[in-house]
Amino acid sequence: MLACVRGRAAPLQLQRLATRAWFHTPARNSAFKKVGAADIAHFKKVLPAETILATPEAGGTADAAELDGFNADWLNKYRGQSQVVLRPKTTQQVADVLRYCNDQRIAVVPQGGNTGLVGGSVPVHDEVVVSLRNLNKVRTYDDVSGVVVCDAGCVLEELDAYVAERGHMMPLDLGAKGSCQIGGNVATNAGGIRLLRYGSLHGSVLGLEVVLADGTVLDNLTTLRKDNTGYDLKQLFIGSEGTLGIITGVSVVTPRRPSAVNVAVLGASSYKAVQRAFAFARQRCGEVLSAYEFWDASCMRMVLAHQNLRNPLEAEYPFYVLIETNGSNKDHDDEKLAQLLEELIDNGVVEDGALAMDDSQIARMWTMREGIPESLSKTGAVYKYDISIPIPVLYDIVGDIAQRLEKACLYSPGSPYSDPVKQVSGYGHIGDGNLHLNIVADRFDDRVTRVFEPYVYEWVASHRGSISAEHGVGLMKRDYLSYSKPPAMIDYMKRIKTLFDPNGILNPYKVL
């Protein structure tokens, strides 16, 4: 084996250049107008003055620093140069803004909670940001059906608290629930940790209110479970990432909130054991199984260190599993989960396990899983890949990428001096075949990126997987869409885009 010769880290200036260069930035479309004083004057006619942020460059008076939070994603990986942020309060105001922007060929970026990971919610160049945060009211709620109709800017966690008071729960749950907005969730078809039980938003969303590029308001905010009258147009907007229209209202059916929640954490010696335990869980607890999550030992070490937690198991294991059940009879569900744990250990499927005894233990166990992204981001620059792969080979790519980085002399597993890559980790949702592949490095570096792009997408395509399981395409994966979609499908996606947005002003440079 050839030894890797490691030199000093690159100068800071070169590190910054690498950070900016590791993803492809399309050139600005010269057909788009640059916003000026006349445009700001018009926006003031249709929006309250306090909802407009515009820098002097665009004819306003706001300090550029006031726009920083709208111009960058939460990882600070993607950054635009928008000079204007508009924060409408009503659907009609959104329509007035888009009608004018379409007429003037002003590009816009719809933005919700800005918690995305693929650059879909921030400007690429100087597009106008249309923030939905002021559209944040619950419009109606039906106690019998559990259907909630709300503005797109409602924060997911606040919505969940609202329906919880009425005995229901939102059908999706994300680590970013305290910041993400329901409109953004729908626009990206967010999945989350309970898709196994409650399905995707394609099934939970009953209706949408959408403003098209020309200002037309598509009012399909139905609360009906059945409506078999022609094309189900709302499905086009679920997962469209703001490229076809801006979602301003959402109708969602919410399931009953369980009266009994049970959680267990298991330690497994191999990924094959993780799969076997999943088969047992579905067989023994299928009717109440609500989540089946896994993560590897490297994730566990990071989350325990950064979240101030203790491992509930007596030893460290290569893999960990979290099983959650939701039901209506706690004693019955507790017994089923305890029997499952006993059977898994007796049959040598897992090595150890711990059952949560109260709500605080449940919360701590969930933090071990939900705290992984934050813990990894505190360790360094994180390359994140959200991919769908058939369950039998789901984790194989983690070891494959680690080996490629090691051969390239960019990673020394287990060494505190590993540079620039510190860690290669995997975690995710076994129940729906979704892996979150994370490569943690000292910095974003083109040398690192070239090792696994487009290799990651080639690997996924070779197993008939998807390059985006739940985070969307955005800017990050736009150039790799062909790894998941054949040419004919991409062609028809472009035709649909042209039909709804002929001037291409909605979230340009993204998806297609």
XYZ file of C-alpha atoms in Angstrom, residues 40-365:
326
model
C -39.262 49.595 -5.518
C -41.735 52.442 -5.931
C -44.196 50.036 -7.525
C -43.734 47.436 -4.781
C -44.589 50.140 -2.247
C -47.949 50.547 -3.976
C -48.928 46.921 -3.423
C -47.102 46.092 -0.179
C -46.826 47.806 3.207
C -43.545 49.700 3.419
C -42.378 47.676 6.434
C -42.541 44.456 4.404
C -39.963 45.661 1.867
C -36.215 45.388 2.329
C -34.177 46.990 -0.454
C -30.562 48.087 -0.464
C -29.405 51.431 -1.912
C -28.183 49.535 -4.985
C -31.813 48.639 -5.739
C -33.244 52.028 -4.825
C -33.953 51.379 -1.160
C -32.411 52.303 2.173
C -31.845 48.954 3.936
C -28.390 47.925 5.035
C -27.147 44.954 3.022
C -26.547 43.085 6.285
C -30.322 43.017 6.853
C -30.620 40.731 3.836
C -27.906 38.279 4.884
C -30.325 35.795 6.418
C -32.312 35.684 3.182
C -29.261 35.396 0.936
C -27.630 32.370 2.577
C -28.740 28.912 3.594
C -28.356 27.728 7.194
C -25.136 25.867 6.368
C -23.759 28.981 4.665
C -22.934 26.835 1.655
C -25.091 28.701 -0.837
C -25.120 32.486 -0.979
C -26.841 34.894 -3.345
C -26.671 38.633 -3.894
C -30.322 39.661 -3.736
C -30.826 43.352 -3.087
C -34.577 43.077 -2.455
C -36.686 41.032 -0.044
C -40.482 41.247 -0.167
C -42.595 39.883 2.686
C -46.246 39.945 1.580
C -49.015 39.348 4.108
C -51.784 38.080 1.816
C -52.245 35.879 -1.214
C -53.415 38.897 -3.203
C -50.200 40.731 -2.402
C -48.197 37.736 -3.643
C -50.271 37.792 -6.832
C -49.695 41.542 -7.319
C -45.942 41.095 -6.854
C -45.674 38.190 -9.289
C -47.825 39.862 -11.926
C -45.510 42.861 -11.932
C -42.327 40.781 -11.826
C -43.535 38.663 -14.723
C -44.351 41.740 -16.805
C -40.964 43.273 -15.989
C -38.984 40.002 -16.302
C -37.782 40.227 -12.706
C -36.651 36.857 -11.355
C -37.960 35.798 -7.937
C -37.079 33.157 -5.331
C -39.882 31.939 -3.047
C -38.571 31.393 0.474
C -40.095 29.701 3.499
C -38.083 28.797 6.571
C -34.893 28.516 4.495
C -33.948 25.189 6.074
C -33.198 23.401 2.795
C -29.920 21.649 2.042
C -29.652 21.856 -1.757
C -29.672 25.605 -2.390
C -33.288 25.685 -3.527
C -34.502 28.490 -1.273
C -31.788 31.140 -1.690
C -30.934 33.357 -4.666
C -28.218 32.311 -7.069
C -27.633 35.872 -8.272
C -29.781 38.957 -7.615
C -33.272 37.455 -7.746
C -35.941 39.122 -5.600
C -36.686 37.043 -2.501
C -40.409 36.595 -1.808
C -40.571 35.482 1.803
C -43.752 33.747 2.994
C -43.081 34.247 6.701
C -45.893 36.806 7.078
C -48.504 34.401 5.716
C -48.745 32.537 9.016
C -52.384 32.103 10.001
C -54.519 29.004 10.442
C -57.572 29.579 8.290
C -59.879 26.750 9.336
C -59.811 23.484 11.256
C -62.386 20.698 11.268
C -62.538 18.728 14.510
C -64.259 15.741 12.909
C -62.056 15.160 9.854
C -58.871 16.632 11.322
C -58.318 18.751 8.203
C -56.410 21.974 8.794
C -56.319 24.777 6.210
C -53.536 27.274 6.764
C -51.222 29.827 5.209
C -48.024 28.542 3.657
C -45.827 30.439 6.115
C -47.044 28.572 9.208
C -44.118 26.969 11.039
C -44.461 23.186 11.198
C -43.862 22.921 14.946
C -46.436 25.626 15.674
C -48.965 23.908 13.437
C -48.341 20.641 15.236
C -48.918 22.362 18.581
C -52.152 23.871 17.239
C -53.612 20.542 16.108
C -52.233 18.796 19.230
C -54.585 20.890 21.343
C -57.357 19.337 19.269
C -56.167 15.752 19.568
C -54.366 15.511 16.234
C -50.824 15.720 14.863
C -49.163 16.852 11.670
C -48.434 13.873 9.409
C -44.770 14.815 9.009
C -42.050 15.470 11.562
C -38.644 16.930 10.714
C -35.558 17.852 12.652
C -36.030 21.424 11.357
C -39.664 21.591 12.513
C -38.983 24.648 14.676
C -38.061 26.732 11.630
C -39.408 25.108 8.467
C -42.741 26.229 7.050
C -45.545 24.061 5.725
C -45.458 25.726 2.305
C -41.775 24.891 1.950
C -42.428 21.365 3.200
C -44.993 20.892 0.449
C -42.870 22.598 -2.204
C -40.013 20.177 -1.482
C -42.233 17.181 -0.663
C -40.417 16.849 2.665
C -40.412 13.344 4.117
C -39.170 13.137 7.678
C -39.038 10.513 10.357
C -42.623 9.203 10.282
C -43.196 8.685 6.578
C -43.150 4.957 7.345
C -46.458 5.340 9.214
C -48.208 8.337 7.662
C -46.950 8.382 4.089
C -45.785 11.309 1.960
C -47.364 14.712 1.441
C -48.686 13.519 -1.916
C -51.271 11.670 0.157
C -51.704 14.028 3.129
C -52.187 17.275 1.200
C -55.805 17.617 0.105
C -55.611 21.002 -1.571
C -53.394 23.953 -2.394
C -53.675 27.630 -3.141
C -50.946 28.590 -5.604
C -50.008 31.871 -7.265
C -48.652 31.403 -10.770
C -45.960 33.505 -12.416
C -48.492 35.797 -14.127
C -50.360 36.475 -10.881
C -53.147 33.974 -11.482
C -54.363 32.418 -8.237
C -55.160 28.716 -8.521
C -57.650 28.119 -5.722
C -57.747 24.381 -5.148
C -57.857 24.629 -1.364
C -60.302 21.764 -1.025
C -60.796 19.732 2.144
C -62.254 16.741 0.313
C -60.695 13.296 0.601
C -62.316 12.340 -2.706
C -62.459 14.519 -5.812
C -62.299 12.570 -9.044
C -62.941 15.452 -11.446
C -60.101 15.521 -13.908
C -56.409 16.187 -13.429
C -55.145 16.454 -9.858
C -53.090 19.588 -10.519
C -51.976 20.054 -6.928
C -49.655 17.063 -7.317
C -47.576 19.061 -9.817
C -46.759 21.645 -7.164
C -45.864 19.149 -4.431
C -42.113 18.801 -4.843
C -41.844 21.491 -7.561
C -39.557 23.642 -5.347
C -41.226 26.913 -6.276
C -40.444 26.588 -9.977
C -44.084 26.340 -11.125
C -45.827 28.662 -8.674
C -45.722 30.013 -5.132
C -47.785 28.020 -2.645
C -49.724 30.402 -0.380
C -52.245 28.068 1.241
C -52.318 24.390 2.218
C -55.058 21.946 3.210
C -53.709 18.949 5.127
C -55.421 15.985 6.726
C -53.963 15.324 10.179
C -54.067 11.910 11.891
C -55.214 11.385 15.460
C -52.491 12.016 17.982
C -51.518 8.719 19.633
C -52.224 8.368 23.328
C -49.376 5.895 23.701
C -45.863 6.500 22.374
C -43.099 3.988 22.973
C -39.438 4.162 21.969
C -36.533 1.741 22.132
C -32.874 2.077 21.105
C -31.006 -1.024 19.954
C -27.340 -1.821 19.391
C -26.473 -3.916 16.318
C -23.210 -5.469 15.202
C -23.797 -5.084 11.460
C -26.005 -3.417 8.886
C -27.410 -6.850 8.056
C -28.607 -7.043 11.667
C -30.286 -3.653 11.251
C -32.242 -5.080 8.309
C -33.174 -8.263 10.139
C -34.430 -6.254 13.109
C -36.585 -4.192 10.739
C -38.210 -7.347 9.389
C -38.944 -8.493 12.957
C -40.346 -5.053 13.870
C -42.728 -5.008 10.930
C -43.921 -8.505 11.707
C -44.398 -8.029 15.452
C -45.413 -4.357 15.660
C -46.594 -3.519 12.159
C -49.938 -1.958 13.108
C -48.322 0.495 15.552
C -44.832 0.921 14.071
C -44.342 4.647 13.368
C -40.578 5.056 12.906
C -37.549 2.886 12.304
C -34.351 4.935 12.210
C -30.700 3.912 12.170
C -27.300 5.547 12.498
C -23.700 4.365 12.660
C -21.164 4.536 15.490
C -19.469 7.677 14.162
C -22.790 9.547 14.279
C -23.388 8.296 17.816
C -20.024 9.548 19.027
C -20.663 12.997 17.574
C -24.194 13.352 18.908
C -23.245 12.180 22.413
C -20.392 14.681 22.516
C -22.272 17.682 21.152
C -25.720 17.087 22.680
C -24.456 16.267 26.188
C -26.127 12.839 26.182
C -25.244 9.423 27.591
C -25.439 6.230 25.594
C -28.451 4.265 26.924
C -26.624 1.022 26.109
C -23.731 -0.410 28.087
C -21.315 -0.702 25.161
C -20.594 0.924 21.816
C -21.911 -0.821 18.714
C -21.284 -0.355 14.986
C -24.956 0.525 14.413
C -27.888 1.849 16.385
C -31.600 1.591 15.757
C -34.473 3.636 17.124
C -37.916 2.033 17.019
C -41.031 4.046 17.791
C -44.593 2.811 18.138
C -47.716 4.982 18.171
C -50.956 3.515 19.461
C -53.922 3.928 21.775
C -53.162 1.361 24.481
C -49.884 1.971 26.287
C -49.821 -1.277 28.247
C -50.495 -3.289 25.100
C -47.888 -1.382 23.063
C -45.300 -1.508 25.853
C -45.726 -5.269 26.042
C -45.387 -5.680 22.267
C -42.231 -3.587 22.122
C -40.716 -5.356 25.135
C -41.464 -8.742 23.578
C -39.895 -7.593 20.321
C -36.744 -6.474 22.122
C -36.512 -9.748 24.019
C -36.972 -11.751 20.821
C -34.332 -9.725 18.957
C -31.762 -10.286 21.706
C -32.622 -13.966 22.229
C -32.261 -14.639 18.512
C -28.963 -12.794 18.304
C -30.341 -10.180 15.913
C -29.214 -7.298 18.121
C -26.708 -7.169 20.934
C -28.483 -4.913 23.406
C -31.487 -2.642 23.781
C -33.103 -0.074 26.045
C -36.755 0.888 26.427
C -37.730 4.458 27.301
C -39.510 4.583 30.635
C -40.969 8.100 30.417
C -41.367 11.120 28.149
C -37.987 12.588 29.077
C -36.220 9.375 28.062
C -38.206 9.319 24.812
C -37.074 12.888 24.092
C -33.422 12.042 24.820
C -33.538 8.992 22.581
